[in-house]
C-alpha positions as protocol buffer text, in pm:
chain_id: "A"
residue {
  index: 1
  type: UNK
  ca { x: -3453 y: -1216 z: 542 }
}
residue {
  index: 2
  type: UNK
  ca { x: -3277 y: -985 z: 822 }
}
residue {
  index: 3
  type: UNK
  ca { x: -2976 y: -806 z: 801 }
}
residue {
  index: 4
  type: UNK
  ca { x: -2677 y: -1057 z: 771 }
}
residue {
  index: 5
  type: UNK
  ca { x: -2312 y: -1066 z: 796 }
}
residue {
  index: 6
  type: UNK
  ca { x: -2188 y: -1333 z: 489 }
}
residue {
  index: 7
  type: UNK
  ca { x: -2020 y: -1610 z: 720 }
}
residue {
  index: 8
  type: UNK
  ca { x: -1737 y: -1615 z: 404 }
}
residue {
  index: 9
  type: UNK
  ca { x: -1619 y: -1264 z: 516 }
}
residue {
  index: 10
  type: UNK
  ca { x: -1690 y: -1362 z: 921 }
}
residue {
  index: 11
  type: UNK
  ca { x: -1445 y: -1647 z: 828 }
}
residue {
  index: 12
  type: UNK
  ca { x: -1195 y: -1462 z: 627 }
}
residue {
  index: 13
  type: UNK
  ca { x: -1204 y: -1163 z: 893 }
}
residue {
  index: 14
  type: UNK
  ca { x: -1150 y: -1394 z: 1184 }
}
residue {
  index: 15
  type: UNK
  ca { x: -818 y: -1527 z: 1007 }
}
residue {
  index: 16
  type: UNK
  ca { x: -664 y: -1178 z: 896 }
}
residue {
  index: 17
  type: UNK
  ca { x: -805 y: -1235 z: 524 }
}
residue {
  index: 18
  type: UNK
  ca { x: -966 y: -931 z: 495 }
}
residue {
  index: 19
  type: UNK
  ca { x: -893 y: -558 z: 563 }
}
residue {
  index: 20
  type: UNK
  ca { x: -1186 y: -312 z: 556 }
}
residue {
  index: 21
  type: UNK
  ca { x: -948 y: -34 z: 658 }
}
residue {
  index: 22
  type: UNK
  ca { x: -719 y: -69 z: 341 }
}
residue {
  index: 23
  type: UNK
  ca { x: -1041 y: -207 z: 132 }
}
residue {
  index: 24
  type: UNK
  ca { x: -1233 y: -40 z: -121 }
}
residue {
  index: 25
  type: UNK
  ca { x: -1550 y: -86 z: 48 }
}
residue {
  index: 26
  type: UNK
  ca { x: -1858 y: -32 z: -167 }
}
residue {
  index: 27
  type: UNK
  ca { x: -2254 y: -81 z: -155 }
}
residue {
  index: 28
  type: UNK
  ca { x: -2433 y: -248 z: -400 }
}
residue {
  index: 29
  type: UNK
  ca { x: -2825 y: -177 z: -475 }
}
residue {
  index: 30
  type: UNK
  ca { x: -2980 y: -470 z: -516 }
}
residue {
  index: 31
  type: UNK
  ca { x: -3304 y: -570 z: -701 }
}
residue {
  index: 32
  type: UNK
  ca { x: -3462 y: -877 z: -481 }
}
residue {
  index: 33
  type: UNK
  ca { x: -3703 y: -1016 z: -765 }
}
residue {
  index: 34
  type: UNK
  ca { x: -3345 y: -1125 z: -860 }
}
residue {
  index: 35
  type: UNK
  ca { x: -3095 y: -1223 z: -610 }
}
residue {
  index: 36
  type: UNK
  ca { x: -3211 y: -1411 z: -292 }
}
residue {
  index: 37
  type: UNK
  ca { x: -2971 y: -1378 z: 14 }
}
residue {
  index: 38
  type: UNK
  ca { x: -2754 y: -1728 z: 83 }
}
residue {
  index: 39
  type: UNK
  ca { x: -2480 y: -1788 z: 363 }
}
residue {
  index: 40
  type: UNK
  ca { x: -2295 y: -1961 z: 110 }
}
residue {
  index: 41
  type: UNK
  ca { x: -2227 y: -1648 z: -117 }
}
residue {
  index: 42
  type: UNK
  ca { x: -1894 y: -1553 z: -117 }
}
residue {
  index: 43
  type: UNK
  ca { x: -1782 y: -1296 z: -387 }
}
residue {
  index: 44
  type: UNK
  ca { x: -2013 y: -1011 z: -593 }
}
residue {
  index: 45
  type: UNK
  ca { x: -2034 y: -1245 z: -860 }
}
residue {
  index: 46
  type: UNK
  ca { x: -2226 y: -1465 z: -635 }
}
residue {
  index: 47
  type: UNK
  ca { x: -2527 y: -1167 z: -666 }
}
residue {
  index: 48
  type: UNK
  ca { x: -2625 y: -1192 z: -1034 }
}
residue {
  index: 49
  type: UNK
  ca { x: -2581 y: -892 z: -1284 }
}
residue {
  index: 50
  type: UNK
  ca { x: -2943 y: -846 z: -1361 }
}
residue {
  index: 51
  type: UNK
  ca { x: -2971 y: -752 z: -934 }
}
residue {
  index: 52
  type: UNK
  ca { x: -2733 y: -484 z: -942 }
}
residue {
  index: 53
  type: UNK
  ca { x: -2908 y: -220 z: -986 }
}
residue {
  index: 54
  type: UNK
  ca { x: -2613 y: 66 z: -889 }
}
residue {
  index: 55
  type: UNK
  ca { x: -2277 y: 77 z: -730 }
}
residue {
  index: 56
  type: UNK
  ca { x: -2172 y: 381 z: -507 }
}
residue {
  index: 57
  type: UNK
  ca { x: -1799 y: 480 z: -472 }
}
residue {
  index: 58
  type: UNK
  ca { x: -1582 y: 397 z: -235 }
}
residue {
  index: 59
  type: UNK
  ca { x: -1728 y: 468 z: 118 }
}
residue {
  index: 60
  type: UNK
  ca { x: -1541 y: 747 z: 297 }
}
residue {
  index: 61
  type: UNK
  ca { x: -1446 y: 809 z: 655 }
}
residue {
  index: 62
  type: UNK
  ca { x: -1420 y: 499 z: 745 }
}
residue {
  index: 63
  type: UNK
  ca { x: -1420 y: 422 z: 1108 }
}
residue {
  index: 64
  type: UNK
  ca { x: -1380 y: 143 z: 1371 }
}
residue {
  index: 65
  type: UNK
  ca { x: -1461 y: 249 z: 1720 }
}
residue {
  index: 66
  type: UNK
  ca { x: -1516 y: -4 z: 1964 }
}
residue {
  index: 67
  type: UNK
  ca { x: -1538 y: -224 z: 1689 }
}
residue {
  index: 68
  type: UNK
  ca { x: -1796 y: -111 z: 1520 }
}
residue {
  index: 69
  type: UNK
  ca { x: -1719 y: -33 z: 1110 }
}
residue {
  index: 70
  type: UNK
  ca { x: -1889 y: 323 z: 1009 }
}
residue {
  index: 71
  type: UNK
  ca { x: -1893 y: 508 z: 709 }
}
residue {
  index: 72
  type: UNK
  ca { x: -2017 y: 811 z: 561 }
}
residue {
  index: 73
  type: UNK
  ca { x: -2324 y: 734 z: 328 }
}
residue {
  index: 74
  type: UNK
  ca { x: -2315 y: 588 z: 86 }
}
residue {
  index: 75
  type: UNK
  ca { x: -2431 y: 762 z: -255 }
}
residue {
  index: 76
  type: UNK
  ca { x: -2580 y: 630 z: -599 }
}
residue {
  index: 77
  type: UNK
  ca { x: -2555 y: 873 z: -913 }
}
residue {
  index: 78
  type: UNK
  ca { x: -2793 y: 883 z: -1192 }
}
residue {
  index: 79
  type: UNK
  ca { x: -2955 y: 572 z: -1146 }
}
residue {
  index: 80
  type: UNK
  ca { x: -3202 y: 414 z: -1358 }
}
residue {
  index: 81
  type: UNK
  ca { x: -3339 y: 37 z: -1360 }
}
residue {
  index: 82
  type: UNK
  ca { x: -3568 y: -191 z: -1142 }
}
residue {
  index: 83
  type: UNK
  ca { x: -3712 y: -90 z: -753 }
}
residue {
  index: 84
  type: UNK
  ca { x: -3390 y: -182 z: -513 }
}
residue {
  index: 85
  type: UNK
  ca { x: -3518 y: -328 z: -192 }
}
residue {
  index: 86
  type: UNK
  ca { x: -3208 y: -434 z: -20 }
}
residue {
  index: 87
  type: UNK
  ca { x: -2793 y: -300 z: -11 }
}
residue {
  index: 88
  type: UNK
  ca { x: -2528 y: -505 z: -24 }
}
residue {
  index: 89
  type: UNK
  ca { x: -2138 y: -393 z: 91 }
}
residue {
  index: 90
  type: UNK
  ca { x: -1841 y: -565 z: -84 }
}
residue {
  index: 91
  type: UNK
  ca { x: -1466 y: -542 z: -108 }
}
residue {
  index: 92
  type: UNK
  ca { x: -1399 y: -389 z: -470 }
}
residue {
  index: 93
  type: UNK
  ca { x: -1111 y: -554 z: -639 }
}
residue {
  index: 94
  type: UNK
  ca { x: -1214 y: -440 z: -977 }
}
residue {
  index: 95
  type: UNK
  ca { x: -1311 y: -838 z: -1046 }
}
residue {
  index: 96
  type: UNK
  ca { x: -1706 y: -946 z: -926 }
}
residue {
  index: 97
  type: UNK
  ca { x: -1529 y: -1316 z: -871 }
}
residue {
  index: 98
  type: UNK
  ca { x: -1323 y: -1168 z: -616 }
}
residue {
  index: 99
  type: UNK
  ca { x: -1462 y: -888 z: -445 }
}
residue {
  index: 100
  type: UNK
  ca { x: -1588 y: -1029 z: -134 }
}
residue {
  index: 101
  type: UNK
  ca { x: -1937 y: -983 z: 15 }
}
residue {
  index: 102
  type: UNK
  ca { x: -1936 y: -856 z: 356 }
}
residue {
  index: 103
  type: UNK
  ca { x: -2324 y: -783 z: 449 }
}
residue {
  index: 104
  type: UNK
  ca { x: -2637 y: -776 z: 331 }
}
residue {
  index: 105
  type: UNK
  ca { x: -2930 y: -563 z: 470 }
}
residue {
  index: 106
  type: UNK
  ca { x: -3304 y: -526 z: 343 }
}
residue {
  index: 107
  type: UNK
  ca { x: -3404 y: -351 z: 709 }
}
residue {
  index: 108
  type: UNK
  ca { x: -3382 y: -73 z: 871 }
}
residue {
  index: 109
  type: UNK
  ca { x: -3207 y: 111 z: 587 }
}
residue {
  index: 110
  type: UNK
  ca { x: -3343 y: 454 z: 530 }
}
residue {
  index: 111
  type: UNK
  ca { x: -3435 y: 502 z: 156 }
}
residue {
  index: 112
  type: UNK
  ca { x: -3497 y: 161 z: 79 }
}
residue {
  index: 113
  type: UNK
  ca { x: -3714 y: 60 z: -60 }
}
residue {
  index: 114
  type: UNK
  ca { x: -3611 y: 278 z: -377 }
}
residue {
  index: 115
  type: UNK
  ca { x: -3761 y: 326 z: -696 }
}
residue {
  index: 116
  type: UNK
  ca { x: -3484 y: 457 z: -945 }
}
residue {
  index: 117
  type: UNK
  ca { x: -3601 y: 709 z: -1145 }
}
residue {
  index: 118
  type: UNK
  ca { x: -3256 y: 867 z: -1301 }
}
residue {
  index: 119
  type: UNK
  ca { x: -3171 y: 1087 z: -1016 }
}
residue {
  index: 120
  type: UNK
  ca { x: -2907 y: 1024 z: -731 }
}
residue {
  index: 121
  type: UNK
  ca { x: -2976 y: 781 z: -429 }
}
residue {
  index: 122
  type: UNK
  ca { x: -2862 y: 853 z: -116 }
}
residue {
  index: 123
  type: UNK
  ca { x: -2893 y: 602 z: 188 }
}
residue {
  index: 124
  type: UNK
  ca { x: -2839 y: 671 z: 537 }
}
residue {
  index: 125
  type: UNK
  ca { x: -2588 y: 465 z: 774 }
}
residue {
  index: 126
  type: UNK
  ca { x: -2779 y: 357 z: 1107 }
}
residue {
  index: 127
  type: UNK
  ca { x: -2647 y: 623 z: 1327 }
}
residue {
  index: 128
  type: UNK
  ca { x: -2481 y: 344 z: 1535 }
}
residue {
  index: 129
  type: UNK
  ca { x: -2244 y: 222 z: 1207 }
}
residue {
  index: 130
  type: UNK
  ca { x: -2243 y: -58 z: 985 }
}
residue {
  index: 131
  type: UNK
  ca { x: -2199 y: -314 z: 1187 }
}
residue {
  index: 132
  type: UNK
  ca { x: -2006 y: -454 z: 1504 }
}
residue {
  index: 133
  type: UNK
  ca { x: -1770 y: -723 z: 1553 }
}
């Protein structure tokens, strides 16, 4: 699989659903013997619990130049369970059936493939953002 926008948040974007600016935007670790990318997911809970390996904080300094969504990068603390071969970022609402999935990547992201081993995770944003719209 390549590096994918979810079409759910393309849609919800393209009507004013969603705001990444006001958003608590977070990245997921994910565990691919478990979870298998699909345009059809929607929410976090669409990504099943056994996949999720860790969960940073909120990304900071956000930015949007030229419409392109940038972060700082994003950070994992103490993390411990199965090898994490792709990142997922997501709109925290504090519910998995409602934070929204916004993109998936499993290239081109420095420090993945990862092998937990207890210690902190650090990933590093392609030095042209996130994404662009």
């Amino acid at each position: 699989m390549a590096n994918a926008l979810y079409p759910k948040f393309k849609e919800q974007a393209l009507q004013g659903g969603v705001s990444l600016a006001s958003g608590n935007i977070k990245a997921v670790l994910v565990d691919l013997a478990d979870y298998t990318y699909d345009a059809a997911h929607e929410f976090l809970s669409d990504v099943p619990a056994a996949a999720r390996v860790a969960t940073s904080g909120n990304l900071a300094s956000k930015t949007f130049t030229n419409g392109v969504f940038d972060s700082a990068d994003p950070s994992f603390t103490a993390v411990t369970g199965d090898v994490s071969e792709a990142l997922i970022l997501f709109i925290d609402t504090g519910t998995p059936g409602t934070s929204r999935l916004i993109a998936f990547y499993d290239t081109g992201v420095s420090g993945l493939p990862v092998t937990p081993n207890g210690g902190n995770i650090s990933n590093t944003v392609n030095a042209s953002g996130w994404f662009g719209l």
